[in-house]
Amino acid sequence: MPADDTSRRRRRRRRLLLLPVLAAAVLAALPWAGRALLWRWEDNPLLRGERLARKVGCLSCHRPEAGVEIPNPGSRWGTVPRFQAGNAMMYAESCADVEGFVRSGAPRAWLDDPEVRRRLASQRLRMPAYEGRLGDDEIADLVAYACAVEGLDLAGAGDPQVAAGRALARRHGCLSCHGVEGAGGRPNPGSLGGFIPGFAGRNFDDLVRDRAEFAEWIRHGTSRRLARNPLIRYFWQRQAIAMPPYGDALSDEEIDQLWAWVGAIRQRP
């Protein structure tokens, strides 16, 4: 028998032996093939509110690039209130106050007070009124975002376990990647969907099935279940930002607290 015929038969036999392996890989990846497209379309009020805040100019004043509050001569505290660690809490005590600022430039109680109106008129930079410029749904998203940033409306408020988890998330930088209150949406080139997932919605359901798998993500930056999927591995090898493994930096009790915080977020409508 010619040597080239024998060689061809061997190659054909090897290809046939590989078929079951390839078929298994394809079957494992199939459920995720559709999800790779659907991931791009999930949204939530905080994510929409943050995008809108950027689009209509809110963040130009309330979250300036330099990270310091903008001077505002004539205003009560001398600066434009900045989100997160600024003096916004001195202006708004509730989400109703925030909505008043967004709709009318100030809460109704302020506008009904002649002295406050005089002071507002004398300051150099004045909060614009978005009533008529934005629809009710858009205003609701802006208010939800601002209230979450300022801690006026947080999931699981009053639950010490949730509060401890939120504090841990802030201390370890989780919100820098996963967004305000875990809303997600931060860009991640090369990843499944092109962004870092949040904690609400079906995206999280795909990645984390229970507390044990959540702990795997925290400790190892990955999940054993998903690591077996060839399509997931394809994206993991190409994404720009990977989940960092925290190893033993967090105790089991602290992971329980983080899990309680995530659970509170997921229970919100």
PDB file of C-alpha atoms in Angstrom:
ATOM      1  CA  MET A   1       0.000   0.000   0.000  1.00  0.00           C
ATOM      2  CA  PRO A   2       1.464   3.413  -0.930  1.00  0.00           C
ATOM      3  CA  ALA A   3       2.744   5.448   1.964  1.00  0.00           C
ATOM      4  CA  ASP A   4       0.688   8.505   1.011  1.00  0.00           C
ATOM      5  CA  ASP A   5      -2.566   6.459   1.149  1.00  0.00           C
ATOM      6  CA  THR A   6      -1.688   5.240   4.642  1.00  0.00           C
ATOM      7  CA  SER A   7      -0.943   8.797   5.751  1.00  0.00           C
ATOM      8  CA  ARG A   8      -4.263  10.066   4.395  1.00  0.00           C
ATOM      9  CA  ARG A   9      -6.162   7.303   6.201  1.00  0.00           C
ATOM     10  CA  ARG A  10      -4.452   8.187   9.481  1.00  0.00           C
ATOM     11  CA  ARG A  11      -5.316  11.857   9.106  1.00  0.00           C
ATOM     12  CA  ARG A  12      -8.923  10.960   8.295  1.00  0.00           C
ATOM     13  CA  ARG A  13      -9.095   8.689  11.351  1.00  0.00           C
ATOM     14  CA  ARG A  14      -7.741  11.455  13.590  1.00  0.00           C
ATOM     15  CA  ARG A  15     -10.320  13.901  12.244  1.00  0.00           C
ATOM     16  CA  LEU A  16     -13.103  11.411  12.922  1.00  0.00           C
ATOM     17  CA  LEU A  17     -11.857  10.923  16.469  1.00  0.00           C
ATOM     18  CA  LEU A  18     -11.915  14.689  17.002  1.00  0.00           C
ATOM     19  CA  LEU A  19     -15.519  15.071  15.858  1.00  0.00           C
ATOM     20  CA  PRO A  20     -17.112  14.084  19.215  1.00  0.00           C
ATOM     21  CA  VAL A  21     -14.813  16.507  21.024  1.00  0.00           C
ATOM     22  CA  LEU A  22     -15.698  19.344  18.649  1.00  0.00           C
ATOM     23  CA  ALA A  23     -19.390  18.491  18.855  1.00  0.00           C
ATOM     24  CA  ALA A  24     -19.268  18.609  22.657  1.00  0.00           C
ATOM     25  CA  ALA A  25     -17.517  21.990  22.548  1.00  0.00           C
ATOM     26  CA  VAL A  26     -20.124  23.394  20.158  1.00  0.00           C
ATOM     27  CA  LEU A  27     -22.999  22.090  22.284  1.00  0.00           C
ATOM     28  CA  ALA A  28     -21.449  23.616  25.406  1.00  0.00           C
ATOM     29  CA  ALA A  29     -21.077  26.981  23.684  1.00  0.00           C
ATOM     30  CA  LEU A  30     -24.512  27.093  22.017  1.00  0.00           C
ATOM     31  CA  PRO A  31     -26.483  28.451  25.007  1.00  0.00           C
ATOM     32  CA  TRP A  32     -24.025  31.346  25.221  1.00  0.00           C
ATOM     33  CA  ALA A  33     -23.950  32.162  21.498  1.00  0.00           C
ATOM     34  CA  GLY A  34     -27.334  33.885  21.680  1.00  0.00           C
ATOM     35  CA  ARG A  35     -26.573  35.470  25.040  1.00  0.00           C
ATOM     36  CA  ALA A  36     -23.515  37.183  23.543  1.00  0.00           C
ATOM     37  CA  LEU A  37     -25.944  39.228  21.449  1.00  0.00           C
ATOM     38  CA  LEU A  38     -28.661  39.725  24.073  1.00  0.00           C
ATOM     39  CA  TRP A  39     -26.232  41.054  26.687  1.00  0.00           C
ATOM     40  CA  ARG A  40     -25.922  44.338  24.802  1.00  0.00           C
ATOM     41  CA  TRP A  41     -29.589  45.152  25.277  1.00  0.00           C
ATOM     42  CA  GLU A  42     -30.068  44.890  29.032  1.00  0.00           C
ATOM     43  CA  ASP A  43     -30.459  48.182  30.867  1.00  0.00           C
ATOM     44  CA  ASN A  44     -31.534  49.667  34.202  1.00  0.00           C
ATOM     45  CA  PRO A  45     -32.521  53.094  35.610  1.00  0.00           C
ATOM     46  CA  LEU A  46     -29.114  53.837  37.160  1.00  0.00           C
ATOM     47  CA  LEU A  47     -27.275  53.065  33.939  1.00  0.00           C
ATOM     48  CA  ARG A  48     -29.720  55.117  31.868  1.00  0.00           C
ATOM     49  CA  GLY A  49     -29.560  57.928  34.408  1.00  0.00           C
ATOM     50  CA  GLU A  50     -25.768  58.057  34.329  1.00  0.00           C
ATOM     51  CA  ARG A  51     -25.721  58.132  30.519  1.00  0.00           C
ATOM     52  CA  LEU A  52     -28.339  60.868  30.495  1.00  0.00           C
ATOM     53  CA  ALA A  53     -26.481  62.868  33.154  1.00  0.00           C
ATOM     54  CA  ARG A  54     -23.444  62.830  30.905  1.00  0.00           C
ATOM     55  CA  LYS A  55     -25.465  63.651  27.786  1.00  0.00           C
ATOM     56  CA  VAL A  56     -27.373  66.660  29.141  1.00  0.00           C
ATOM     57  CA  GLY A  57     -24.389  68.165  30.962  1.00  0.00           C
ATOM     58  CA  CYS A  58     -25.095  67.297  34.609  1.00  0.00           C
ATOM     59  CA  LEU A  59     -21.670  65.768  35.150  1.00  0.00           C
ATOM     60  CA  SER A  60     -19.875  68.800  33.729  1.00  0.00           C
ATOM     61  CA  CYS A  61     -20.765  70.643  36.925  1.00  0.00           C
ATOM     62  CA  HIS A  62     -21.611  67.922  39.424  1.00  0.00           C
ATOM     63  CA  ARG A  63     -18.767  65.506  38.655  1.00  0.00           C
ATOM     64  CA  PRO A  64     -16.009  67.697  37.177  1.00  0.00           C
ATOM     65  CA  GLU A  65     -12.913  66.054  35.741  1.00  0.00           C
ATOM     66  CA  ALA A  66     -10.589  67.765  38.203  1.00  0.00           C
ATOM     67  CA  GLY A  67     -12.417  66.094  41.086  1.00  0.00           C
ATOM     68  CA  VAL A  68     -12.929  69.332  43.036  1.00  0.00           C
ATOM     69  CA  GLU A  69     -16.068  71.405  43.385  1.00  0.00           C
ATOM     70  CA  ILE A  70     -16.456  74.291  40.955  1.00  0.00           C
ATOM     71  CA  PRO A  71     -16.432  77.741  42.626  1.00  0.00           C
ATOM     72  CA  ASN A  72     -19.820  79.458  42.497  1.00  0.00           C
ATOM     73  CA  PRO A  73     -19.657  83.011  43.897  1.00  0.00           C
ATOM     74  CA  GLY A  74     -22.893  84.164  45.473  1.00  0.00           C
ATOM     75  CA  SER A  75     -24.096  80.673  46.354  1.00  0.00           C
ATOM     76  CA  ARG A  76     -24.734  79.658  49.952  1.00  0.00           C
ATOM     77  CA  TRP A  77     -21.705  77.359  50.258  1.00  0.00           C
ATOM     78  CA  GLY A  78     -19.578  78.946  47.560  1.00  0.00           C
ATOM     79  CA  THR A  79     -19.360  75.982  45.191  1.00  0.00           C
ATOM     80  CA  VAL A  80     -21.461  73.862  42.845  1.00  0.00           C
ATOM     81  CA  PRO A  81     -22.389  70.677  44.754  1.00  0.00           C
ATOM     82  CA  ARG A  82     -20.396  67.673  43.541  1.00  0.00           C
ATOM     83  CA  PHE A  83     -21.673  64.106  43.439  1.00  0.00           C
ATOM     84  CA  GLN A  84     -19.885  61.643  45.711  1.00  0.00           C
ATOM     85  CA  ALA A  85     -17.937  63.127  48.604  1.00  0.00           C
ATOM     86  CA  GLY A  86     -19.061  66.658  47.742  1.00  0.00           C
ATOM     87  CA  ASN A  87     -21.565  68.969  49.434  1.00  0.00           C
ATOM     88  CA  ALA A  88     -24.612  67.788  47.463  1.00  0.00           C
ATOM     89  CA  MET A  89     -26.038  66.329  50.682  1.00  0.00           C
ATOM     90  CA  MET A  90     -26.300  69.889  52.030  1.00  0.00           C
ATOM     91  CA  TYR A  91     -28.734  70.745  49.241  1.00  0.00           C
ATOM     92  CA  ALA A  92     -30.882  67.620  48.950  1.00  0.00           C
ATOM     93  CA  GLU A  93     -32.203  65.646  51.907  1.00  0.00           C
ATOM     94  CA  SER A  94     -34.477  63.352  49.900  1.00  0.00           C
ATOM     95  CA  CYS A  95     -35.172  62.100  46.388  1.00  0.00           C
ATOM     96  CA  ALA A  96     -38.116  64.525  46.286  1.00  0.00           C
ATOM     97  CA  ASP A  97     -35.594  67.362  46.720  1.00  0.00           C
ATOM     98  CA  VAL A  98     -33.464  65.920  43.920  1.00  0.00           C
ATOM     99  CA  GLU A  99     -36.482  65.749  41.622  1.00  0.00           C
ATOM    100  CA  GLY A 100     -37.269  69.374  42.441  1.00  0.00           C
ATOM    101  CA  PHE A 101     -33.760  70.409  41.418  1.00  0.00           C
ATOM    102  CA  VAL A 102     -33.972  68.451  38.169  1.00  0.00           C
ATOM    103  CA  ARG A 103     -37.442  69.657  37.203  1.00  0.00           C
ATOM    104  CA  SER A 104     -37.382  73.265  38.411  1.00  0.00           C
ATOM    105  CA  GLY A 105     -33.809  74.128  39.347  1.00  0.00           C
ATOM    106  CA  ALA A 106     -34.702  73.921  43.059  1.00  0.00           C
ATOM    107  CA  PRO A 107     -37.235  72.188  45.342  1.00  0.00           C
ATOM    108  CA  ARG A 108     -40.675  73.837  45.564  1.00  0.00           C
ATOM    109  CA  ALA A 109     -40.078  74.889  49.188  1.00  0.00           C
ATOM    110  CA  TRP A 110     -37.026  76.850  48.066  1.00  0.00           C
ATOM    111  CA  LEU A 111     -38.841  78.539  45.205  1.00  0.00           C
ATOM    112  CA  ASP A 112     -41.682  79.556  47.531  1.00  0.00           C
ATOM    113  CA  ASP A 113     -39.234  81.348  49.858  1.00  0.00           C
ATOM    114  CA  PRO A 114     -38.445  84.941  48.681  1.00  0.00           C
ATOM    115  CA  GLU A 115     -35.100  85.003  50.505  1.00  0.00           C
ATOM    116  CA  VAL A 116     -33.975  81.744  48.904  1.00  0.00           C
ATOM    117  CA  ARG A 117     -35.108  82.956  45.468  1.00  0.00           C
ATOM    118  CA  ARG A 118     -33.069  86.120  45.949  1.00  0.00           C
ATOM    119  CA  ARG A 119     -29.996  84.101  46.891  1.00  0.00           C
ATOM    120  CA  LEU A 120     -30.422  81.761  43.916  1.00  0.00           C
ATOM    121  CA  ALA A 121     -30.716  84.741  41.577  1.00  0.00           C
ATOM    122  CA  SER A 122     -27.471  86.235  42.915  1.00  0.00           C
ATOM    123  CA  GLN A 123     -25.247  83.198  42.387  1.00  0.00           C
ATOM    124  CA  ARG A 124     -23.118  83.079  39.249  1.00  0.00           C
ATOM    125  CA  LEU A 125     -23.925  79.500  38.215  1.00  0.00           C
ATOM    126  CA  ARG A 126     -27.563  78.470  38.411  1.00  0.00           C
ATOM    127  CA  MET A 127     -29.081  75.022  38.210  1.00  0.00           C
ATOM    128  CA  PRO A 128     -31.081  74.707  34.955  1.00  0.00           C
ATOM    129  CA  ALA A 129     -34.667  73.434  35.003  1.00  0.00           C
ATOM    130  CA  TYR A 130     -35.149  70.312  32.865  1.00  0.00           C
ATOM    131  CA  GLU A 131     -38.957  70.275  33.017  1.00  0.00           C
ATOM    132  CA  GLY A 132     -40.047  70.371  29.378  1.00  0.00           C
ATOM    133  CA  ARG A 133     -36.575  69.452  28.142  1.00  0.00           C
ATOM    134  CA  LEU A 134     -36.767  65.872  29.400  1.00  0.00           C
ATOM    135  CA  GLY A 135     -39.660  63.446  29.660  1.00  0.00           C
ATOM    136  CA  ASP A 136     -40.930  62.051  32.952  1.00  0.00           C
ATOM    137  CA  ASP A 137     -39.159  58.712  32.406  1.00  0.00           C
ATOM    138  CA  GLU A 138     -35.860  60.484  31.731  1.00  0.00           C
ATOM    139  CA  ILE A 139     -36.248  62.628  34.841  1.00  0.00           C
ATOM    140  CA  ALA A 140     -37.022  59.509  36.883  1.00  0.00           C
ATOM    141  CA  ASP A 141     -33.804  57.877  35.632  1.00  0.00           C
ATOM    142  CA  LEU A 142     -31.750  60.988  36.450  1.00  0.00           C
ATOM    143  CA  VAL A 143     -33.241  61.147  39.939  1.00  0.00           C
ATOM    144  CA  ALA A 144     -32.596  57.425  40.518  1.00  0.00           C
ATOM    145  CA  TYR A 145     -28.950  57.849  39.509  1.00  0.00           C
ATOM    146  CA  ALA A 146     -28.360  60.976  41.625  1.00  0.00           C
ATOM    147  CA  CYS A 147     -30.077  59.440  44.660  1.00  0.00           C
ATOM    148  CA  ALA A 148     -27.988  56.277  44.394  1.00  0.00           C
ATOM    149  CA  VAL A 149     -24.772  58.273  44.064  1.00  0.00           C
ATOM    150  CA  GLU A 150     -25.632  60.401  47.085  1.00  0.00           C
ATOM    151  CA  GLY A 151     -26.917  57.510  49.193  1.00  0.00           C
ATOM    152  CA  LEU A 152     -30.464  58.853  49.407  1.00  0.00           C
ATOM    153  CA  ASP A 153     -32.101  55.720  48.012  1.00  0.00           C
ATOM    154  CA  LEU A 154     -30.087  52.548  48.518  1.00  0.00           C
ATOM    155  CA  ALA A 155     -31.123  48.912  48.305  1.00  0.00           C
ATOM    156  CA  GLY A 156     -31.465  47.260  51.702  1.00  0.00           C
ATOM    157  CA  ALA A 157     -31.304  50.528  53.634  1.00  0.00           C
ATOM    158  CA  GLY A 158     -31.312  49.801  57.361  1.00  0.00           C
ATOM    159  CA  ASP A 159     -29.897  46.279  57.035  1.00  0.00           C
ATOM    160  CA  PRO A 160     -26.462  46.227  58.742  1.00  0.00           C
ATOM    161  CA  GLN A 161     -25.315  43.215  56.698  1.00  0.00           C
ATOM    162  CA  VAL A 162     -26.134  45.017  53.431  1.00  0.00           C
ATOM    163  CA  ALA A 163     -24.509  48.231  54.666  1.00  0.00           C
ATOM    164  CA  ALA A 164     -21.338  46.313  55.555  1.00  0.00           C
ATOM    165  CA  GLY A 165     -21.277  44.732  52.098  1.00  0.00           C
ATOM    166  CA  ARG A 166     -21.702  48.107  50.408  1.00  0.00           C
ATOM    167  CA  ALA A 167     -18.867  49.567  52.491  1.00  0.00           C
ATOM    168  CA  LEU A 168     -16.632  46.640  51.492  1.00  0.00           C
ATOM    169  CA  ALA A 169     -17.491  47.134  47.820  1.00  0.00           C
ATOM    170  CA  ARG A 170     -16.519  50.795  48.033  1.00  0.00           C
ATOM    171  CA  ARG A 171     -13.337  50.074  49.973  1.00  0.00           C
ATOM    172  CA  HIS A 172     -12.121  47.467  47.488  1.00  0.00           C
ATOM    173  CA  GLY A 173     -13.026  49.427  44.355  1.00  0.00           C
ATOM    174  CA  CYS A 174     -15.852  47.178  43.124  1.00  0.00           C
ATOM    175  CA  LEU A 175     -18.004  50.149  42.079  1.00  0.00           C
ATOM    176  CA  SER A 176     -15.276  51.545  39.838  1.00  0.00           C
ATOM    177  CA  CYS A 177     -15.827  48.608  37.491  1.00  0.00           C
ATOM    178  CA  HIS A 178     -19.365  47.448  38.300  1.00  0.00           C
ATOM    179  CA  GLY A 179     -20.877  50.943  38.426  1.00  0.00           C
ATOM    180  CA  VAL A 180     -23.017  52.877  40.884  1.00  0.00           C
ATOM    181  CA  GLU A 181     -24.795  50.372  43.148  1.00  0.00           C
ATOM    182  CA  GLY A 182     -23.604  47.599  40.830  1.00  0.00           C
ATOM    183  CA  ALA A 183     -25.497  48.968  37.809  1.00  0.00           C
ATOM    184  CA  GLY A 184     -22.806  47.701  35.417  1.00  0.00           C
ATOM    185  CA  GLY A 185     -22.204  49.024  31.930  1.00  0.00           C
ATOM    186  CA  ARG A 186     -18.561  50.094  32.168  1.00  0.00           C
ATOM    187  CA  PRO A 187     -16.796  49.451  28.821  1.00  0.00           C
ATOM    188  CA  ASN A 188     -14.649  46.318  28.542  1.00  0.00           C
ATOM    189  CA  PRO A 189     -13.317  45.849  24.995  1.00  0.00           C
ATOM    190  CA  GLY A 190     -13.114  42.243  23.861  1.00  0.00           C
ATOM    191  CA  SER A 191     -15.452  40.917  26.547  1.00  0.00           C
ATOM    192  CA  LEU A 192     -18.796  39.185  26.109  1.00  0.00           C
ATOM    193  CA  GLY A 193     -21.141  42.075  25.299  1.00  0.00           C
ATOM    194  CA  GLY A 194     -18.314  44.632  25.395  1.00  0.00           C
ATOM    195  CA  PHE A 195     -18.975  45.808  28.965  1.00  0.00           C
ATOM    196  CA  ILE A 196     -18.543  44.849  32.611  1.00  0.00           C
ATOM    197  CA  PRO A 197     -21.780  43.303  33.905  1.00  0.00           C
ATOM    198  CA  GLY A 198     -23.738  44.642  36.843  1.00  0.00           C
ATOM    199  CA  PHE A 199     -25.519  42.760  39.604  1.00  0.00           C
ATOM    200  CA  ALA A 200     -29.141  43.133  38.467  1.00  0.00           C
ATOM    201  CA  GLY A 201     -30.819  41.349  35.577  1.00  0.00           C
ATOM    202  CA  ARG A 202     -30.135  38.218  33.570  1.00  0.00           C
ATOM    203  CA  ASN A 203     -26.461  38.943  32.922  1.00  0.00           C
ATOM    204  CA  PHE A 204     -25.672  38.232  36.564  1.00  0.00           C
ATOM    205  CA  ASP A 205     -27.907  35.133  36.460  1.00  0.00           C
ATOM    206  CA  ASP A 206     -25.718  33.763  33.671  1.00  0.00           C
ATOM    207  CA  LEU A 207     -22.522  34.329  35.624  1.00  0.00           C
ATOM    208  CA  VAL A 208     -23.486  33.518  39.212  1.00  0.00           C
ATOM    209  CA  ARG A 209     -25.931  30.794  40.231  1.00  0.00           C
ATOM    210  CA  ASP A 210     -25.525  30.846  43.989  1.00  0.00           C
ATOM    211  CA  ARG A 211     -23.440  32.082  46.906  1.00  0.00           C
ATOM    212  CA  ALA A 212     -20.808  29.366  46.356  1.00  0.00           C
ATOM    213  CA  GLU A 213     -20.184  30.459  42.773  1.00  0.00           C
ATOM    214  CA  PHE A 214     -20.156  34.103  43.893  1.00  0.00           C
ATOM    215  CA  ALA A 215     -17.369  33.195  46.325  1.00  0.00           C
ATOM    216  CA  GLU A 216     -15.433  31.562  43.466  1.00  0.00           C
ATOM    217  CA  TRP A 217     -15.562  34.812  41.512  1.00  0.00           C
ATOM    218  CA  ILE A 218     -14.384  36.804  44.526  1.00  0.00           C
ATOM    219  CA  ARG A 219     -11.548  34.472  45.493  1.00  0.00           C
ATOM    220  CA  HIS A 220     -10.343  33.349  42.046  1.00  0.00           C
ATOM    221  CA  GLY A 221     -11.651  35.958  39.589  1.00  0.00           C
ATOM    222  CA  THR A 222     -13.422  33.197  37.683  1.00  0.00           C
ATOM    223  CA  SER A 223     -15.987  30.414  37.942  1.00  0.00           C
ATOM    224  CA  ARG A 224     -15.126  26.745  37.464  1.00  0.00           C
ATOM    225  CA  ARG A 225     -18.440  26.163  35.706  1.00  0.00           C
ATOM    226  CA  LEU A 226     -17.870  28.892  33.135  1.00  0.00           C
ATOM    227  CA  ALA A 227     -14.168  28.126  32.745  1.00  0.00           C
ATOM    228  CA  ARG A 228     -15.198  24.831  31.137  1.00  0.00           C
ATOM    229  CA  ASN A 229     -17.104  26.647  28.373  1.00  0.00           C
ATOM    230  CA  PRO A 230     -14.978  27.226  25.222  1.00  0.00           C
ATOM    231  CA  LEU A 231     -16.912  30.321  24.133  1.00  0.00           C
ATOM    232  CA  ILE A 232     -16.493  31.943  27.539  1.00  0.00           C
ATOM    233  CA  ARG A 233     -12.779  31.132  27.554  1.00  0.00           C
ATOM    234  CA  TYR A 234     -12.503  32.753  24.105  1.00  0.00           C
ATOM    235  CA  PHE A 235     -13.828  36.053  25.477  1.00  0.00           C
ATOM    236  CA  TRP A 236     -11.898  35.825  28.745  1.00  0.00           C
ATOM    237  CA  GLN A 237      -8.626  35.508  26.859  1.00  0.00           C
ATOM    238  CA  ARG A 238      -9.392  38.628  24.814  1.00  0.00           C
ATOM    239  CA  GLN A 239     -11.113  41.021  27.222  1.00  0.00           C
ATOM    240  CA  ALA A 240      -9.194  44.091  28.317  1.00  0.00           C
ATOM    241  CA  ILE A 241     -10.340  44.041  31.963  1.00  0.00           C
ATOM    242  CA  ALA A 242     -10.478  40.843  33.996  1.00  0.00           C
ATOM    243  CA  MET A 243     -12.072  40.252  37.384  1.00  0.00           C
ATOM    244  CA  PRO A 244      -9.237  40.372  39.950  1.00  0.00           C
ATOM    245  CA  PRO A 245      -8.846  37.409  42.317  1.00  0.00           C
ATOM    246  CA  TYR A 246      -9.045  38.533  45.943  1.00  0.00           C
ATOM    247  CA  GLY A 247      -7.859  35.228  47.371  1.00  0.00           C
ATOM    248  CA  ASP A 248      -7.852  35.342  51.165  1.00  0.00           C
ATOM    249  CA  ALA A 249      -8.016  39.146  51.311  1.00  0.00           C
ATOM    250  CA  LEU A 250     -11.717  38.774  52.153  1.00  0.00           C
ATOM    251  CA  SER A 251     -13.033  36.482  54.865  1.00  0.00           C
ATOM    252  CA  ASP A 252     -16.060  34.212  54.501  1.00  0.00           C
ATOM    253  CA  GLU A 253     -17.992  36.658  56.673  1.00  0.00           C
ATOM    254  CA  GLU A 254     -17.090  39.545  54.366  1.00  0.00           C
ATOM    255  CA  ILE A 255     -18.140  37.534  51.309  1.00  0.00           C
ATOM    256  CA  ASP A 256     -21.458  36.907  53.083  1.00  0.00           C
ATOM    257  CA  GLN A 257     -21.819  40.671  53.513  1.00  0.00           C
ATOM    258  CA  LEU A 258     -21.067  41.324  49.846  1.00  0.00           C
ATOM    259  CA  TRP A 259     -23.571  38.621  48.891  1.00  0.00           C
ATOM    260  CA  ALA A 260     -26.214  40.288  51.103  1.00  0.00           C
ATOM    261  CA  TRP A 261     -25.580  43.624  49.372  1.00  0.00           C
ATOM    262  CA  VAL A 262     -25.837  42.071  45.904  1.00  0.00           C
ATOM    263  CA  GLY A 263     -29.002  40.262  46.979  1.00  0.00           C
ATOM    264  CA  ALA A 264     -30.581  43.537  48.110  1.00  0.00           C
ATOM    265  CA  ILE A 265     -29.778  45.116  44.749  1.00  0.00           C
ATOM    266  CA  ARG A 266     -31.335  42.187  42.920  1.00  0.00           C
ATOM    267  CA  GLN A 267     -34.529  42.346  44.968  1.00  0.00           C
ATOM    268  CA  ARG A 268     -35.276  45.897  43.880  1.00  0.00           C
ATOM    269  CA  PRO A 269     -37.948  46.271  41.171  1.00  0.00           C
TER     270      PRO A 269
END
